[in-house]
Amino acid sequence: MKRRDFIKNASLTGVGLTVGNSLLNCAENSSEKTKKEMTITTNKSKNPIAICTWGFVNANAKAGEELSKGVKALDAAIAGVSVEEKNLKNTTVGKGGAPDREGNVTLDACVMDSNGDCGSVVCVENITNVAELARRVMTETPHVMLAGLGAEEFAYRQGLEKDNLLTEASKKAWKEWLKSPEYKPLINIENHDTIGMLCMDKDGDIAGACTTSGLSYKMKGRVGDSPIIGSGLFIDNAIGGAVATGMGEEIMKTVGSFLIVELMRNGMSPQKACEEAVNRITNKNDRYKDFQIAYIAMNTSGDVGSYCIHKGFTYMKYQNGVNKNVHSDYFIKS
């Protein structure tokens, strides 16, 4: 046999062995992957859970009831937060929310689905259900975020109704504030500015929504953490989700909700992850006693955690037909 033919045949044999081994490895990996997927599918079914920031009893009950009917996680979350968006007595979310310093009510919201898709709207006037509008941005546009007039015009094209968000009660409070316009957030009152909600449906999928009118008498154009994916809300269906409430400027500096999910990815429980996210803020800002920050989180096992700076933050949890208010642990003990 000539040397050239020997080398050629040897090369072909090597290729054959390589291809054979590769195919064998692929078959083994495919088999292993199939086993893992079967395990995930087998363990995917969960007992539905809804949690939300603060004591929004009716909103969380609505989400929980929807989940109990078999509704998907994102649909339940949007149905839940819309209860507060329409609640005229709630001055921090939706219609009836406190205006900015110019007397204009502007709303922010975002949603995130279990598949990683998300949508957001900021500085929206004249539309009450901005969480639903954020969902439409996610599903009906190639974008993630729409702002101001563009978001409002899109809402009308989607069939959402125009509504005057400034109620007489909010207008009266704003005019009273104008007499001595001083801005200093009140712990657990003015920081009580958001409803953030996480839902796990019967299939074990997690989704969330976050909606707010922002801080009372904010500067015109101000946007906080609530509509910012990764700050006010973040979901990874393989790990869990988190939502935030409180002083949005501080939450954005650490991308708090994303941070919590990443900490859970690295083995932390939802509780420990929320604690670490708060610690990141208090370690870097010596003014932390002047504002409130609070987080809630849930992992794929249905474990829930919460932590805040100041005593007084509570969250709602709906599971097994029971909707209860839970007091969060807190950083400042004295």
mmCIF file of C-alpha atoms in Angstrom:
data_model
loop_
_atom_site.group_PDB
_atom_site.id
_atom_site.type_symbol
_atom_site.label_atom_id
_atom_site.label_comp_id
_atom_site.label_asym_id
_atom_site.label_seq_id
_atom_site.Cartn_x
_atom_site.Cartn_y
_atom_site.Cartn_z
ATOM 1 C CA MET A 1 0.000 0.000 0.000
ATOM 2 C CA LYS A 2 1.346 3.397 -0.913
ATOM 3 C CA ARG A 3 2.032 5.804 1.951
ATOM 4 C CA ARG A 4 -0.412 8.317 0.482
ATOM 5 C CA ASP A 5 -3.220 5.729 0.402
ATOM 6 C CA PHE A 6 -2.357 4.586 3.940
ATOM 7 C CA ILE A 7 -2.588 8.109 5.287
ATOM 8 C CA LYS A 8 -5.861 8.674 3.403
ATOM 9 C CA ASN A 9 -7.408 5.459 4.710
ATOM 10 C CA ALA A 10 -6.176 6.136 8.224
ATOM 11 C CA SER A 11 -7.662 9.629 8.091
ATOM 12 C CA LEU A 12 -10.997 8.302 6.921
ATOM 13 C CA THR A 13 -10.938 5.697 9.686
ATOM 14 C CA GLY A 14 -10.219 8.466 12.207
ATOM 15 C CA VAL A 15 -13.077 10.512 10.854
ATOM 16 C CA GLY A 16 -15.319 7.498 11.074
ATOM 17 C CA LEU A 17 -14.332 6.897 14.683
ATOM 18 C CA THR A 18 -14.806 10.585 15.489
ATOM 19 C CA VAL A 19 -18.215 10.729 13.836
ATOM 20 C CA GLY A 20 -19.184 7.473 15.477
ATOM 21 C CA ASN A 21 -18.149 8.704 18.890
ATOM 22 C CA SER A 22 -19.887 12.029 18.285
ATOM 23 C CA LEU A 23 -23.087 10.297 17.283
ATOM 24 C CA LEU A 24 -22.818 8.042 20.312
ATOM 25 C CA ASN A 25 -22.246 11.034 22.583
ATOM 26 C CA CYS A 26 -25.156 12.893 20.976
ATOM 27 C CA ALA A 27 -27.374 9.879 21.503
ATOM 28 C CA GLU A 28 -26.289 9.639 25.138
ATOM 29 C CA ASN A 29 -26.714 13.397 25.673
ATOM 30 C CA SER A 30 -30.077 13.298 23.937
ATOM 31 C CA SER A 31 -31.134 10.396 26.122
ATOM 32 C CA GLU A 32 -29.907 12.209 29.229
ATOM 33 C CA LYS A 33 -31.596 15.439 28.108
ATOM 34 C CA THR A 34 -34.830 13.535 27.507
ATOM 35 C CA LYS A 35 -34.629 12.110 31.026
ATOM 36 C CA LYS A 36 -34.090 15.584 32.468
ATOM 37 C CA GLU A 37 -36.935 17.050 30.430
ATOM 38 C CA MET A 38 -39.192 14.208 31.564
ATOM 39 C CA THR A 39 -38.209 14.904 35.167
ATOM 40 C CA ILE A 40 -38.902 18.617 34.763
ATOM 41 C CA THR A 41 -42.240 17.908 33.108
ATOM 42 C CA THR A 42 -43.161 15.401 35.805
ATOM 43 C CA ASN A 43 -42.335 17.842 38.604
ATOM 44 C CA LYS A 44 -43.727 20.929 36.853
ATOM 45 C CA SER A 45 -47.245 20.816 38.269
ATOM 46 C CA LYS A 46 -47.540 23.103 41.294
ATOM 47 C CA ASN A 47 -50.042 24.370 43.789
ATOM 48 C CA PRO A 48 -50.906 27.901 42.517
ATOM 49 C CA ILE A 49 -49.547 30.820 44.556
ATOM 50 C CA ALA A 50 -50.069 34.584 44.301
ATOM 51 C CA ILE A 51 -48.049 37.102 46.308
ATOM 52 C CA CYS A 52 -48.092 40.890 46.149
ATOM 53 C CA THR A 53 -46.520 43.851 47.896
ATOM 54 C CA TRP A 54 -48.416 45.522 50.748
ATOM 55 C CA GLY A 55 -51.846 44.645 52.082
ATOM 56 C CA PHE A 56 -53.746 44.657 48.810
ATOM 57 C CA VAL A 57 -56.203 42.000 49.966
ATOM 58 C CA ASN A 58 -58.689 42.190 47.102
ATOM 59 C CA ALA A 59 -56.064 42.348 44.388
ATOM 60 C CA ASN A 60 -54.232 39.283 45.632
ATOM 61 C CA ALA A 61 -57.479 37.403 46.197
ATOM 62 C CA LYS A 62 -58.476 38.111 42.608
ATOM 63 C CA ALA A 63 -55.182 36.750 41.304
ATOM 64 C CA GLY A 64 -55.418 33.690 43.537
ATOM 65 C CA GLU A 65 -58.971 32.952 42.464
ATOM 66 C CA GLU A 66 -57.974 33.217 38.807
ATOM 67 C CA LEU A 67 -55.083 30.836 39.352
ATOM 68 C CA SER A 68 -57.439 28.391 41.077
ATOM 69 C CA LYS A 69 -59.538 28.365 37.916
ATOM 70 C CA GLY A 70 -56.524 27.322 35.878
ATOM 71 C CA VAL A 71 -55.728 30.756 34.450
ATOM 72 C CA LYS A 72 -52.122 31.282 33.351
ATOM 73 C CA ALA A 73 -49.766 33.156 35.654
ATOM 74 C CA LEU A 74 -49.491 36.412 33.670
ATOM 75 C CA ASP A 75 -53.241 36.662 33.100
ATOM 76 C CA ALA A 76 -53.823 36.199 36.829
ATOM 77 C CA ALA A 77 -51.212 38.803 37.772
ATOM 78 C CA ILE A 78 -52.674 41.421 35.436
ATOM 79 C CA ALA A 79 -56.203 40.668 36.663
ATOM 80 C CA GLY A 80 -54.972 41.076 40.226
ATOM 81 C CA VAL A 81 -53.153 44.389 39.877
ATOM 82 C CA SER A 82 -56.000 45.849 37.811
ATOM 83 C CA VAL A 83 -58.147 45.745 40.948
ATOM 84 C CA GLU A 84 -55.927 48.442 42.460
ATOM 85 C CA GLU A 85 -55.535 50.334 39.193
ATOM 86 C CA LYS A 86 -59.317 50.883 39.289
ATOM 87 C CA ASN A 87 -59.483 51.524 43.041
ATOM 88 C CA LEU A 88 -60.147 55.256 43.457
ATOM 89 C CA LYS A 89 -59.207 55.110 47.139
ATOM 90 C CA ASN A 90 -55.693 53.977 46.296
ATOM 91 C CA THR A 91 -53.637 57.143 45.804
ATOM 92 C CA THR A 92 -50.476 55.318 44.705
ATOM 93 C CA VAL A 93 -51.707 53.135 41.828
ATOM 94 C CA GLY A 94 -53.869 53.769 38.767
ATOM 95 C CA LYS A 95 -56.811 56.148 38.628
ATOM 96 C CA GLY A 96 -56.879 58.397 41.684
ATOM 97 C CA GLY A 97 -53.119 58.253 42.045
ATOM 98 C CA ALA A 98 -51.377 61.353 43.373
ATOM 99 C CA PRO A 99 -50.230 63.684 40.567
ATOM 100 C CA ASP A 100 -46.808 65.114 39.871
ATOM 101 C CA ARG A 101 -45.867 68.660 40.908
ATOM 102 C CA GLU A 102 -47.630 70.028 37.815
ATOM 103 C CA GLY A 103 -50.903 68.305 38.698
ATOM 104 C CA ASN A 104 -50.673 65.541 36.087
ATOM 105 C CA VAL A 105 -51.233 61.885 36.977
ATOM 106 C CA THR A 106 -48.773 59.679 35.089
ATOM 107 C CA LEU A 107 -48.634 55.920 35.422
ATOM 108 C CA ASP A 108 -45.848 53.364 34.968
ATOM 109 C CA ALA A 109 -46.065 49.582 34.667
ATOM 110 C CA CYS A 110 -44.319 46.481 33.437
ATOM 111 C CA VAL A 111 -45.098 42.791 33.011
ATOM 112 C CA MET A 112 -42.891 39.747 32.497
ATOM 113 C CA ASP A 113 -44.022 36.337 31.318
ATOM 114 C CA SER A 114 -42.663 32.902 32.142
ATOM 115 C CA ASN A 115 -41.044 32.614 28.699
ATOM 116 C CA GLY A 116 -38.883 35.686 29.336
ATOM 117 C CA ASP A 117 -40.952 38.115 27.255
ATOM 118 C CA CYS A 118 -41.685 41.485 28.839
ATOM 119 C CA GLY A 119 -43.388 44.819 28.217
ATOM 120 C CA SER A 120 -43.300 48.223 29.868
ATOM 121 C CA VAL A 121 -44.902 51.672 29.722
ATOM 122 C CA VAL A 122 -43.785 54.907 31.402
ATOM 123 C CA CYS A 123 -45.281 58.363 31.964
ATOM 124 C CA VAL A 124 -48.692 57.343 30.614
ATOM 125 C CA GLU A 125 -51.624 59.728 31.023
ATOM 126 C CA ASN A 126 -55.362 59.026 30.574
ATOM 127 C CA ILE A 127 -55.116 55.198 30.663
ATOM 128 C CA THR A 128 -56.113 53.343 33.837
ATOM 129 C CA ASN A 129 -55.038 49.742 33.198
ATOM 130 C CA VAL A 130 -51.396 50.298 32.338
ATOM 131 C CA ALA A 131 -50.361 46.740 33.286
ATOM 132 C CA GLU A 132 -52.615 45.501 30.499
ATOM 133 C CA LEU A 133 -51.121 48.156 28.231
ATOM 134 C CA ALA A 134 -47.623 46.885 29.085
ATOM 135 C CA ARG A 135 -48.768 43.393 28.091
ATOM 136 C CA ARG A 136 -49.963 44.767 24.735
ATOM 137 C CA VAL A 137 -46.543 46.328 24.173
ATOM 138 C CA MET A 138 -45.069 42.884 24.798
ATOM 139 C CA THR A 139 -47.450 40.965 22.531
ATOM 140 C CA GLU A 140 -48.416 43.465 19.824
ATOM 141 C CA THR A 141 -45.199 45.391 19.139
ATOM 142 C CA PRO A 142 -41.554 44.535 18.438
ATOM 143 C CA HIS A 143 -40.572 46.692 21.437
ATOM 144 C CA VAL A 144 -40.240 46.267 25.189
ATOM 145 C CA MET A 145 -41.008 49.832 26.338
ATOM 146 C CA LEU A 146 -43.212 52.703 25.150
ATOM 147 C CA ALA A 147 -43.315 56.112 26.801
ATOM 148 C CA GLY A 148 -45.655 59.048 27.240
ATOM 149 C CA LEU A 149 -47.824 60.120 24.328
ATOM 150 C CA GLY A 150 -46.611 57.255 22.154
ATOM 151 C CA ALA A 151 -47.775 54.727 24.728
ATOM 152 C CA GLU A 152 -51.087 56.533 25.124
ATOM 153 C CA GLU A 153 -51.767 56.621 21.382
ATOM 154 C CA PHE A 154 -50.893 52.931 21.148
ATOM 155 C CA ALA A 155 -53.398 52.233 23.937
ATOM 156 C CA TYR A 156 -56.198 53.853 21.944
ATOM 157 C CA ARG A 157 -55.293 51.809 18.854
ATOM 158 C CA GLN A 158 -55.565 48.732 21.059
ATOM 159 C CA GLY A 159 -59.061 49.711 22.162
ATOM 160 C CA LEU A 160 -58.242 50.883 25.696
ATOM 161 C CA GLU A 161 -60.481 53.721 26.824
ATOM 162 C CA LYS A 162 -59.405 57.269 27.614
ATOM 163 C CA ASP A 163 -59.976 58.185 31.253
ATOM 164 C CA ASN A 164 -59.310 61.204 33.461
ATOM 165 C CA LEU A 165 -56.985 59.859 36.139
ATOM 166 C CA LEU A 166 -57.083 62.916 38.415
ATOM 167 C CA THR A 167 -59.963 62.485 40.855
ATOM 168 C CA GLU A 168 -61.409 65.338 42.897
ATOM 169 C CA ALA A 169 -59.868 63.902 46.051
ATOM 170 C CA SER A 170 -56.379 63.744 44.518
ATOM 171 C CA LYS A 171 -56.778 67.222 43.059
ATOM 172 C CA LYS A 172 -57.767 68.620 46.445
ATOM 173 C CA ALA A 173 -54.764 66.968 48.149
ATOM 174 C CA TRP A 174 -52.429 68.322 45.457
ATOM 175 C CA LYS A 175 -53.711 71.876 45.885
ATOM 176 C CA GLU A 176 -53.191 71.584 49.621
ATOM 177 C CA TRP A 177 -49.631 70.409 49.012
ATOM 178 C CA LEU A 178 -48.989 73.448 46.793
ATOM 179 C CA LYS A 179 -49.424 75.736 49.802
ATOM 180 C CA SER A 180 -46.100 74.519 51.177
ATOM 181 C CA PRO A 181 -44.524 72.356 48.462
ATOM 182 C CA GLU A 182 -41.918 70.422 50.344
ATOM 183 C CA TYR A 183 -40.936 66.941 49.265
ATOM 184 C CA LYS A 184 -39.872 64.391 51.830
ATOM 185 C CA PRO A 185 -41.056 60.782 51.490
ATOM 186 C CA LEU A 186 -42.886 59.400 54.509
ATOM 187 C CA ILE A 187 -41.783 55.900 55.453
ATOM 188 C CA ASN A 188 -44.432 53.253 54.667
ATOM 189 C CA ILE A 189 -46.837 55.957 53.510
ATOM 190 C CA GLU A 190 -45.548 57.771 50.471
ATOM 191 C CA ASN A 191 -43.169 54.915 49.764
ATOM 192 C CA HIS A 192 -46.265 52.712 49.651
ATOM 193 C CA ASP A 193 -46.263 53.451 45.962
ATOM 194 C CA THR A 194 -46.487 50.184 44.064
ATOM 195 C CA ILE A 195 -48.346 46.954 43.697
ATOM 196 C CA GLY A 196 -45.938 44.306 42.505
ATOM 197 C CA MET A 197 -47.305 40.797 42.050
ATOM 198 C CA LEU A 198 -45.846 37.356 41.359
ATOM 199 C CA CYS A 199 -47.993 34.388 40.361
ATOM 200 C CA MET A 200 -47.243 30.688 39.968
ATOM 201 C CA ASP A 201 -49.900 28.769 38.037
ATOM 202 C CA LYS A 202 -50.872 25.097 38.113
ATOM 203 C CA ASP A 203 -48.197 24.295 35.525
ATOM 204 C CA GLY A 204 -45.488 25.734 37.767
ATOM 205 C CA ASP A 205 -44.926 28.731 35.485
ATOM 206 C CA ILE A 206 -44.129 32.087 37.098
ATOM 207 C CA ALA A 207 -45.025 35.562 35.801
ATOM 208 C CA GLY A 208 -45.458 39.000 37.303
ATOM 209 C CA ALA A 209 -46.742 42.545 37.008
ATOM 210 C CA CYS A 210 -45.825 45.849 38.613
ATOM 211 C CA THR A 211 -47.867 49.060 38.374
ATOM 212 C CA THR A 212 -47.775 52.486 40.056
ATOM 213 C CA SER A 213 -48.518 56.191 39.865
ATOM 214 C CA GLY A 214 -45.088 56.800 41.389
ATOM 215 C CA LEU A 215 -44.110 58.997 44.289
ATOM 216 C CA SER A 216 -46.617 61.683 45.199
ATOM 217 C CA TYR A 217 -45.798 65.123 43.749
ATOM 218 C CA LYS A 218 -42.761 63.838 41.892
ATOM 219 C CA MET A 219 -40.962 66.012 39.360
ATOM 220 C CA LYS A 220 -42.596 65.999 35.950
ATOM 221 C CA GLY A 221 -41.186 63.139 33.892
ATOM 222 C CA ARG A 222 -39.805 61.222 36.869
ATOM 223 C CA VAL A 223 -39.759 57.442 36.438
ATOM 224 C CA GLY A 224 -38.902 55.032 39.241
ATOM 225 C CA ASP A 225 -38.062 51.350 39.335
ATOM 226 C CA SER A 226 -41.558 49.953 38.783
ATOM 227 C CA PRO A 227 -41.580 49.818 34.964
ATOM 228 C CA ILE A 228 -37.897 48.889 34.660
ATOM 229 C CA ILE A 229 -37.329 45.205 33.911
ATOM 230 C CA GLY A 230 -34.718 43.957 36.361
ATOM 231 C CA SER A 231 -35.368 46.696 38.905
ATOM 232 C CA GLY A 232 -39.071 46.662 39.783
ATOM 233 C CA LEU A 233 -39.677 43.154 38.429
ATOM 234 C CA PHE A 234 -37.714 40.206 37.097
ATOM 235 C CA ILE A 235 -38.656 36.623 36.238
ATOM 236 C CA ASP A 236 -36.599 33.598 35.249
ATOM 237 C CA ASN A 237 -38.938 30.644 34.989
ATOM 238 C CA ALA A 238 -36.126 28.199 35.748
ATOM 239 C CA ILE A 239 -35.277 30.013 38.989
ATOM 240 C CA GLY A 240 -38.107 32.261 40.260
ATOM 241 C CA GLY A 241 -39.086 35.907 40.397
ATOM 242 C CA ALA A 242 -38.890 39.071 42.472
ATOM 243 C CA VAL A 243 -40.617 42.433 42.724
ATOM 244 C CA ALA A 244 -39.728 45.621 44.562
ATOM 245 C CA THR A 245 -41.423 48.567 46.213
ATOM 246 C CA GLY A 246 -40.199 51.714 47.917
ATOM 247 C CA MET A 247 -37.729 54.383 46.836
ATOM 248 C CA GLY A 248 -37.280 53.527 43.183
ATOM 249 C CA GLU A 249 -34.083 55.494 42.706
ATOM 250 C CA GLU A 250 -32.294 53.257 45.213
ATOM 251 C CA ILE A 251 -33.720 50.051 43.780
ATOM 252 C CA MET A 252 -32.520 50.984 40.298
ATOM 253 C CA LYS A 253 -28.959 51.546 41.503
ATOM 254 C CA THR A 254 -28.609 47.863 42.370
ATOM 255 C CA VAL A 255 -31.072 46.415 39.801
ATOM 256 C CA GLY A 256 -32.684 44.799 42.815
ATOM 257 C CA SER A 257 -35.150 42.285 41.380
ATOM 258 C CA PHE A 258 -32.629 40.901 38.907
ATOM 259 C CA LEU A 259 -30.085 40.683 41.709
ATOM 260 C CA ILE A 260 -32.439 38.592 43.849
ATOM 261 C CA VAL A 261 -33.137 36.133 41.035
ATOM 262 C CA GLU A 262 -29.414 35.781 40.366
ATOM 263 C CA LEU A 263 -28.750 35.172 44.052
ATOM 264 C CA MET A 264 -31.412 32.449 44.014
ATOM 265 C CA ARG A 265 -29.762 31.002 40.905
ATOM 266 C CA ASN A 266 -26.595 30.666 42.955
ATOM 267 C CA GLY A 267 -28.328 28.741 45.706
ATOM 268 C CA MET A 268 -29.841 31.333 48.042
ATOM 269 C CA SER A 269 -33.379 30.941 49.330
ATOM 270 C CA PRO A 270 -35.866 33.705 48.429
ATOM 271 C CA GLN A 271 -35.601 34.995 52.000
ATOM 272 C CA LYS A 272 -31.803 35.174 52.045
ATOM 273 C CA ALA A 273 -31.747 36.712 48.574
ATOM 274 C CA CYS A 274 -34.140 39.499 49.630
ATOM 275 C CA GLU A 275 -32.013 40.161 52.703
ATOM 276 C CA GLU A 276 -28.843 40.414 50.647
ATOM 277 C CA ALA A 277 -30.510 42.795 48.160
ATOM 278 C CA VAL A 278 -31.504 45.128 51.003
ATOM 279 C CA ASN A 279 -28.022 44.839 52.513
ATOM 280 C CA ARG A 280 -26.489 45.949 49.206
ATOM 281 C CA ILE A 281 -28.435 49.199 49.536
ATOM 282 C CA THR A 282 -27.849 49.856 53.223
ATOM 283 C CA ASN A 283 -24.121 49.141 52.873
ATOM 284 C CA LYS A 284 -23.705 51.708 50.112
ATOM 285 C CA ASN A 285 -26.029 54.498 51.232
ATOM 286 C CA ASP A 286 -25.726 56.000 54.704
ATOM 287 C CA ARG A 287 -29.083 57.753 54.200
ATOM 288 C CA TYR A 288 -31.021 54.490 54.225
ATOM 289 C CA LYS A 289 -32.935 55.506 57.364
ATOM 290 C CA ASP A 290 -34.683 58.180 55.296
ATOM 291 C CA PHE A 291 -36.466 55.825 52.906
ATOM 292 C CA GLN A 292 -38.087 52.418 52.646
ATOM 293 C CA ILE A 293 -37.110 49.568 50.337
ATOM 294 C CA ALA A 294 -38.907 46.231 50.295
ATOM 295 C CA TYR A 295 -38.670 43.078 48.195
ATOM 296 C CA ILE A 296 -40.699 39.927 47.835
ATOM 297 C CA ALA A 297 -39.534 36.847 45.945
ATOM 298 C CA MET A 298 -40.618 33.339 45.035
ATOM 299 C CA ASN A 299 -38.671 30.384 43.649
ATOM 300 C CA THR A 300 -39.829 27.498 41.493
ATOM 301 C CA SER A 301 -40.457 25.337 44.564
ATOM 302 C CA GLY A 302 -43.026 27.862 45.766
ATOM 303 C CA ASP A 303 -40.837 29.114 48.618
ATOM 304 C CA VAL A 304 -41.447 32.793 49.394
ATOM 305 C CA GLY A 305 -39.250 35.433 51.008
ATOM 306 C CA SER A 306 -39.422 39.111 51.913
ATOM 307 C CA TYR A 307 -37.231 41.763 53.498
ATOM 308 C CA CYS A 308 -37.290 45.543 53.961
ATOM 309 C CA ILE A 309 -35.378 48.362 55.636
ATOM 310 C CA HIS A 310 -37.990 49.695 58.060
ATOM 311 C CA LYS A 311 -40.558 47.802 60.081
ATOM 312 C CA GLY A 312 -44.074 48.056 58.703
ATOM 313 C CA PHE A 313 -43.946 46.456 55.269
ATOM 314 C CA THR A 314 -46.345 43.565 54.701
ATOM 315 C CA TYR A 315 -47.215 41.391 51.742
ATOM 316 C CA MET A 316 -50.130 39.187 50.719
ATOM 317 C CA LYS A 317 -49.910 35.465 50.005
ATOM 318 C CA TYR A 318 -52.680 33.373 48.442
ATOM 319 C CA GLN A 319 -52.330 29.590 48.535
ATOM 320 C CA ASN A 320 -54.761 26.694 48.998
ATOM 321 C CA GLY A 321 -57.683 29.113 49.008
ATOM 322 C CA VAL A 322 -56.251 31.124 51.911
ATOM 323 C CA ASN A 323 -55.306 34.774 51.385
ATOM 324 C CA LYS A 324 -53.226 36.098 54.266
ATOM 325 C CA ASN A 325 -51.237 39.198 55.147
ATOM 326 C CA VAL A 326 -47.642 38.489 56.160
ATOM 327 C CA HIS A 327 -45.389 40.859 58.096
ATOM 328 C CA SER A 328 -41.940 41.145 56.595
ATOM 329 C CA ASP A 329 -38.705 40.925 58.540
ATOM 330 C CA TYR A 330 -36.707 44.163 58.464
ATOM 331 C CA PHE A 331 -33.199 45.591 58.701
ATOM 332 C CA ILE A 332 -33.536 48.381 61.277
ATOM 333 C CA LYS A 333 -34.302 46.687 64.608
ATOM 334 C CA SER A 334 -34.025 49.707 66.923
#
